[in-house]
PDB file of C-alpha atoms in Angstrom:
ATOM      1  CA  UNK A  17       0.000   0.000   0.000  1.00 63.00           C
ATOM      2  CA  UNK A  18       2.960   2.382   0.038  1.00 72.00           C
ATOM      3  CA  UNK A  19       2.254   5.468   2.092  1.00 80.00           C
ATOM      4  CA  UNK A  20      -1.454   4.774   2.495  1.00 85.00           C
ATOM      5  CA  UNK A  21      -1.073   2.809   5.730  1.00 87.00           C
ATOM      6  CA  UNK A  22       0.864   5.621   7.401  1.00 87.00           C
ATOM      7  CA  UNK A  23      -1.552   8.267   6.141  1.00 88.00           C
ATOM      8  CA  UNK A  24      -4.565   6.235   7.296  1.00 91.00           C
ATOM      9  CA  UNK A  25      -3.134   5.902  10.809  1.00 90.00           C
ATOM     10  CA  UNK A  26      -2.453   9.642  11.049  1.00 91.00           C
ATOM     11  CA  UNK A  27      -5.898  10.476   9.656  1.00 90.00           C
ATOM     12  CA  UNK A  28      -7.512   8.146  12.218  1.00 91.00           C
ATOM     13  CA  UNK A  29      -5.695  10.015  15.009  1.00 89.00           C
ATOM     14  CA  UNK A  30      -6.822  13.338  13.579  1.00 88.00           C
ATOM     15  CA  UNK A  31     -10.463  12.317  13.269  1.00 84.00           C
ATOM     16  CA  UNK A  32     -10.489  10.845  16.780  1.00 84.00           C
ATOM     17  CA  UNK A  33      -9.073  14.080  18.147  1.00 83.00           C
ATOM     18  CA  UNK A  34     -11.538  16.225  16.202  1.00 81.00           C
ATOM     19  CA  UNK A  35     -14.594  14.221  17.206  1.00 78.00           C
ATOM     20  CA  UNK A  36     -13.867  13.185  20.777  1.00 78.00           C
ATOM     21  CA  UNK A  37     -10.952  15.086  22.327  1.00 77.00           C
ATOM     22  CA  UNK A  38     -11.039  18.674  21.152  1.00 71.00           C
ATOM     23  CA  UNK A  39     -12.804  21.077  23.497  1.00 70.00           C
ATOM     24  CA  UNK A  40     -15.603  22.926  21.710  1.00 65.00           C
ATOM     25  CA  UNK A  41     -19.272  23.643  22.101  1.00 64.00           C
ATOM     26  CA  UNK A  42     -20.177  22.652  18.521  1.00 63.00           C
ATOM     27  CA  UNK A  43     -21.740  19.340  17.602  1.00 60.00           C
ATOM     28  CA  UNK A  44     -19.494  16.657  16.143  1.00 62.00           C
ATOM     29  CA  UNK A  45     -20.412  17.420  12.533  1.00 68.00           C
ATOM     30  CA  UNK A  46     -20.019  21.165  13.059  1.00 68.00           C
ATOM     31  CA  UNK A  47     -16.529  20.519  14.469  1.00 64.00           C
ATOM     32  CA  UNK A  48     -15.395  19.054  11.184  1.00 70.00           C
ATOM     33  CA  UNK A  49     -17.093  21.663   8.986  1.00 74.00           C
ATOM     34  CA  UNK A  50     -15.635  24.680  10.800  1.00 74.00           C
ATOM     35  CA  UNK A  51     -11.999  23.655  10.690  1.00 76.00           C
ATOM     36  CA  UNK A  52      -9.670  26.379   9.368  1.00 81.00           C
ATOM     37  CA  UNK A  53      -6.196  25.894   7.866  1.00 83.00           C
ATOM     38  CA  UNK A  54      -4.419  26.918  11.061  1.00 84.00           C
ATOM     39  CA  UNK A  55      -6.414  24.481  13.120  1.00 85.00           C
ATOM     40  CA  UNK A  56      -5.832  21.735  10.536  1.00 86.00           C
ATOM     41  CA  UNK A  57      -2.093  22.164  11.012  1.00 90.00           C
ATOM     42  CA  UNK A  58      -2.494  22.096  14.785  1.00 91.00           C
ATOM     43  CA  UNK A  59      -4.554  18.896  14.612  1.00 91.00           C
ATOM     44  CA  UNK A  60      -1.949  17.299  12.349  1.00 93.00           C
ATOM     45  CA  UNK A  61       0.830  18.296  14.765  1.00 94.00           C
ATOM     46  CA  UNK A  62      -1.133  16.798  17.654  1.00 93.00           C
ATOM     47  CA  UNK A  63      -1.694  13.526  15.777  1.00 94.00           C
ATOM     48  CA  UNK A  64       1.967  13.240  14.785  1.00 95.00           C
ATOM     49  CA  UNK A  65       3.213  14.005  18.294  1.00 95.00           C
ATOM     50  CA  UNK A  66       0.794  11.544  19.926  1.00 93.00           C
ATOM     51  CA  UNK A  67       1.817   8.794  17.525  1.00 94.00           C
ATOM     52  CA  UNK A  68       5.542   9.421  18.027  1.00 95.00           C
ATOM     53  CA  UNK A  69       5.082   9.572  21.793  1.00 95.00           C
ATOM     54  CA  UNK A  70       3.268   6.227  21.764  1.00 93.00           C
ATOM     55  CA  UNK A  71       5.968   4.709  19.543  1.00 93.00           C
ATOM     56  CA  UNK A  72       8.606   5.878  22.023  1.00 94.00           C
ATOM     57  CA  UNK A  73       6.872   4.054  24.861  1.00 93.00           C
ATOM     58  CA  UNK A  74       5.637   7.238  26.506  1.00 89.00           C
ATOM     59  CA  UNK A  75       9.105   8.403  27.470  1.00 91.00           C
ATOM     60  CA  UNK A  76      10.499  10.001  24.347  1.00 94.00           C
ATOM     61  CA  UNK A  77       9.809  11.136  20.818  1.00 96.00           C
ATOM     62  CA  UNK A  78      12.264  11.734  18.001  1.00 97.00           C
ATOM     63  CA  UNK A  79      11.406  14.106  15.163  1.00 97.00           C
ATOM     64  CA  UNK A  80      13.349  13.975  11.899  1.00 96.00           C
ATOM     65  CA  UNK A  81      13.642  17.070   9.727  1.00 94.00           C
ATOM     66  CA  UNK A  82      15.580  17.805   6.557  1.00 90.00           C
ATOM     67  CA  UNK A  83      18.381  20.348   6.904  1.00 82.00           C
ATOM     68  CA  UNK A  84      20.413  22.212   4.318  1.00 68.00           C
ATOM     69  CA  UNK A  85      22.505  20.130   1.902  1.00 62.00           C
ATOM     70  CA  UNK A  86      25.768  18.770   3.253  1.00 56.00           C
ATOM     71  CA  UNK A  87      28.940  18.087   1.334  1.00 57.00           C
ATOM     72  CA  UNK A  88      30.007  14.775   2.859  1.00 60.00           C
ATOM     73  CA  UNK A  89      30.808  11.791   0.711  1.00 61.00           C
ATOM     74  CA  UNK A  90      28.964   8.531   1.395  1.00 59.00           C
ATOM     75  CA  UNK A  91      30.960   5.668   2.871  1.00 65.00           C
ATOM     76  CA  UNK A  92      32.378   3.025   0.555  1.00 68.00           C
ATOM     77  CA  UNK A  93      29.683   0.708  -0.739  1.00 65.00           C
ATOM     78  CA  UNK A  94      26.915   3.206   0.085  1.00 61.00           C
ATOM     79  CA  UNK A  95      24.944   5.218  -2.397  1.00 61.00           C
ATOM     80  CA  UNK A  96      24.233   8.880  -1.736  1.00 57.00           C
ATOM     81  CA  UNK A  97      20.603   9.890  -1.405  1.00 61.00           C
ATOM     82  CA  UNK A  98      19.852  13.567  -1.369  1.00 70.00           C
ATOM     83  CA  UNK A  99      17.479  13.101   1.580  1.00 77.00           C
ATOM     84  CA  UNK A 100      19.105  10.718   4.051  1.00 79.00           C
ATOM     85  CA  UNK A 101      22.334  12.689   4.428  1.00 80.00           C
ATOM     86  CA  UNK A 102      20.368  15.825   5.271  1.00 85.00           C
ATOM     87  CA  UNK A 103      18.181  14.396   8.046  1.00 90.00           C
ATOM     88  CA  UNK A 104      18.658  15.827  11.508  1.00 93.00           C
ATOM     89  CA  UNK A 105      17.197  14.227  14.658  1.00 95.00           C
ATOM     90  CA  UNK A 106      15.502  16.175  17.434  1.00 96.00           C
ATOM     91  CA  UNK A 107      14.788  14.197  20.615  1.00 97.00           C
ATOM     92  CA  UNK A 108      12.174  15.167  23.199  1.00 97.00           C
ATOM     93  CA  UNK A 109      11.498  13.796  26.668  1.00 96.00           C
ATOM     94  CA  UNK A 110       8.166  15.644  27.013  1.00 96.00           C
ATOM     95  CA  UNK A 111       5.194  15.133  24.705  1.00 95.00           C
ATOM     96  CA  UNK A 112       4.144  18.803  24.892  1.00 96.00           C
ATOM     97  CA  UNK A 113       7.601  19.935  23.736  1.00 97.00           C
ATOM     98  CA  UNK A 114       7.523  17.501  20.819  1.00 97.00           C
ATOM     99  CA  UNK A 115       4.058  18.691  19.832  1.00 96.00           C
ATOM    100  CA  UNK A 116       5.107  22.347  19.967  1.00 97.00           C
ATOM    101  CA  UNK A 117       8.211  21.618  17.881  1.00 97.00           C
ATOM    102  CA  UNK A 118       6.180  19.736  15.275  1.00 96.00           C
ATOM    103  CA  UNK A 119       3.628  22.539  15.228  1.00 95.00           C
ATOM    104  CA  UNK A 120       6.400  25.086  14.630  1.00 95.00           C
ATOM    105  CA  UNK A 121       7.735  22.963  11.738  1.00 94.00           C
ATOM    106  CA  UNK A 122       4.439  21.581  10.396  1.00 94.00           C
ATOM    107  CA  UNK A 123       5.193  22.667   6.828  1.00 91.00           C
ATOM    108  CA  UNK A 124       8.094  20.207   6.816  1.00 90.00           C
ATOM    109  CA  UNK A 125       5.470  17.460   7.045  1.00 91.00           C
ATOM    110  CA  UNK A 126       2.643  18.838   4.920  1.00 87.00           C
ATOM    111  CA  UNK A 127       4.225  21.122   2.352  1.00 78.00           C
ATOM    112  CA  UNK A 128       4.366  20.203  -1.326  1.00 82.00           C
ATOM    113  CA  UNK A 129       7.533  18.179  -1.984  1.00 78.00           C
ATOM    114  CA  UNK A 130       8.410  18.108   1.722  1.00 79.00           C
ATOM    115  CA  UNK A 131       8.976  14.338   2.070  1.00 87.00           C
ATOM    116  CA  UNK A 132       6.580  14.492   5.022  1.00 89.00           C
ATOM    117  CA  UNK A 133       5.589  10.819   5.030  1.00 91.00           C
ATOM    118  CA  UNK A 134       9.168   9.525   4.869  1.00 91.00           C
ATOM    119  CA  UNK A 135      10.238  11.999   7.577  1.00 93.00           C
ATOM    120  CA  UNK A 136       7.393  10.777   9.772  1.00 94.00           C
ATOM    121  CA  UNK A 137       8.338   7.142   9.088  1.00 93.00           C
ATOM    122  CA  UNK A 138      11.963   7.873  10.062  1.00 94.00           C
ATOM    123  CA  UNK A 139      10.688   9.680  13.156  1.00 95.00           C
ATOM    124  CA  UNK A 140       8.612   6.629  14.101  1.00 94.00           C
ATOM    125  CA  UNK A 141      11.573   4.303  13.678  1.00 93.00           C
ATOM    126  CA  UNK A 142      13.894   6.463  15.756  1.00 95.00           C
ATOM    127  CA  UNK A 143      11.235   7.063  18.429  1.00 95.00           C
ATOM    128  CA  UNK A 144      10.548   3.342  18.718  1.00 93.00           C
ATOM    129  CA  UNK A 145      14.299   2.541  18.466  1.00 88.00           C
ATOM    130  CA  UNK A 146      15.723  -0.079  16.160  1.00 80.00           C
ATOM    131  CA  UNK A 147      16.158  -2.534  19.036  1.00 83.00           C
ATOM    132  CA  UNK A 148      12.412  -2.480  19.759  1.00 79.00           C
TER     133      UNK A 148
END
């Protein structure tokens, strides 16, 4: 299914938050109809942070972002990929801090050509740890 499984899981988190968690006086259907762009980004940040926090066992979350291009050569036998060499890890020991960081950098996950799904997948792997 490619990226569909990851997107479906994130969308499920977002819908659950919108329908059952978010504090508002509107009915459930009105909650979904009155969602602005800013709030959409906030809901996405919340869903990503909650998922990463759960993957980290409730004690940590790692967020991967792409930085500026680097000029290092790949090791022998490795092929250079323009994305992997530019990934930087940000580790958080508090869920609220991770959520705020993701919210501040939400365009890295949702912008056109941002590699958002692969960055989230890397973040999940590093949050969970390779040993687990």
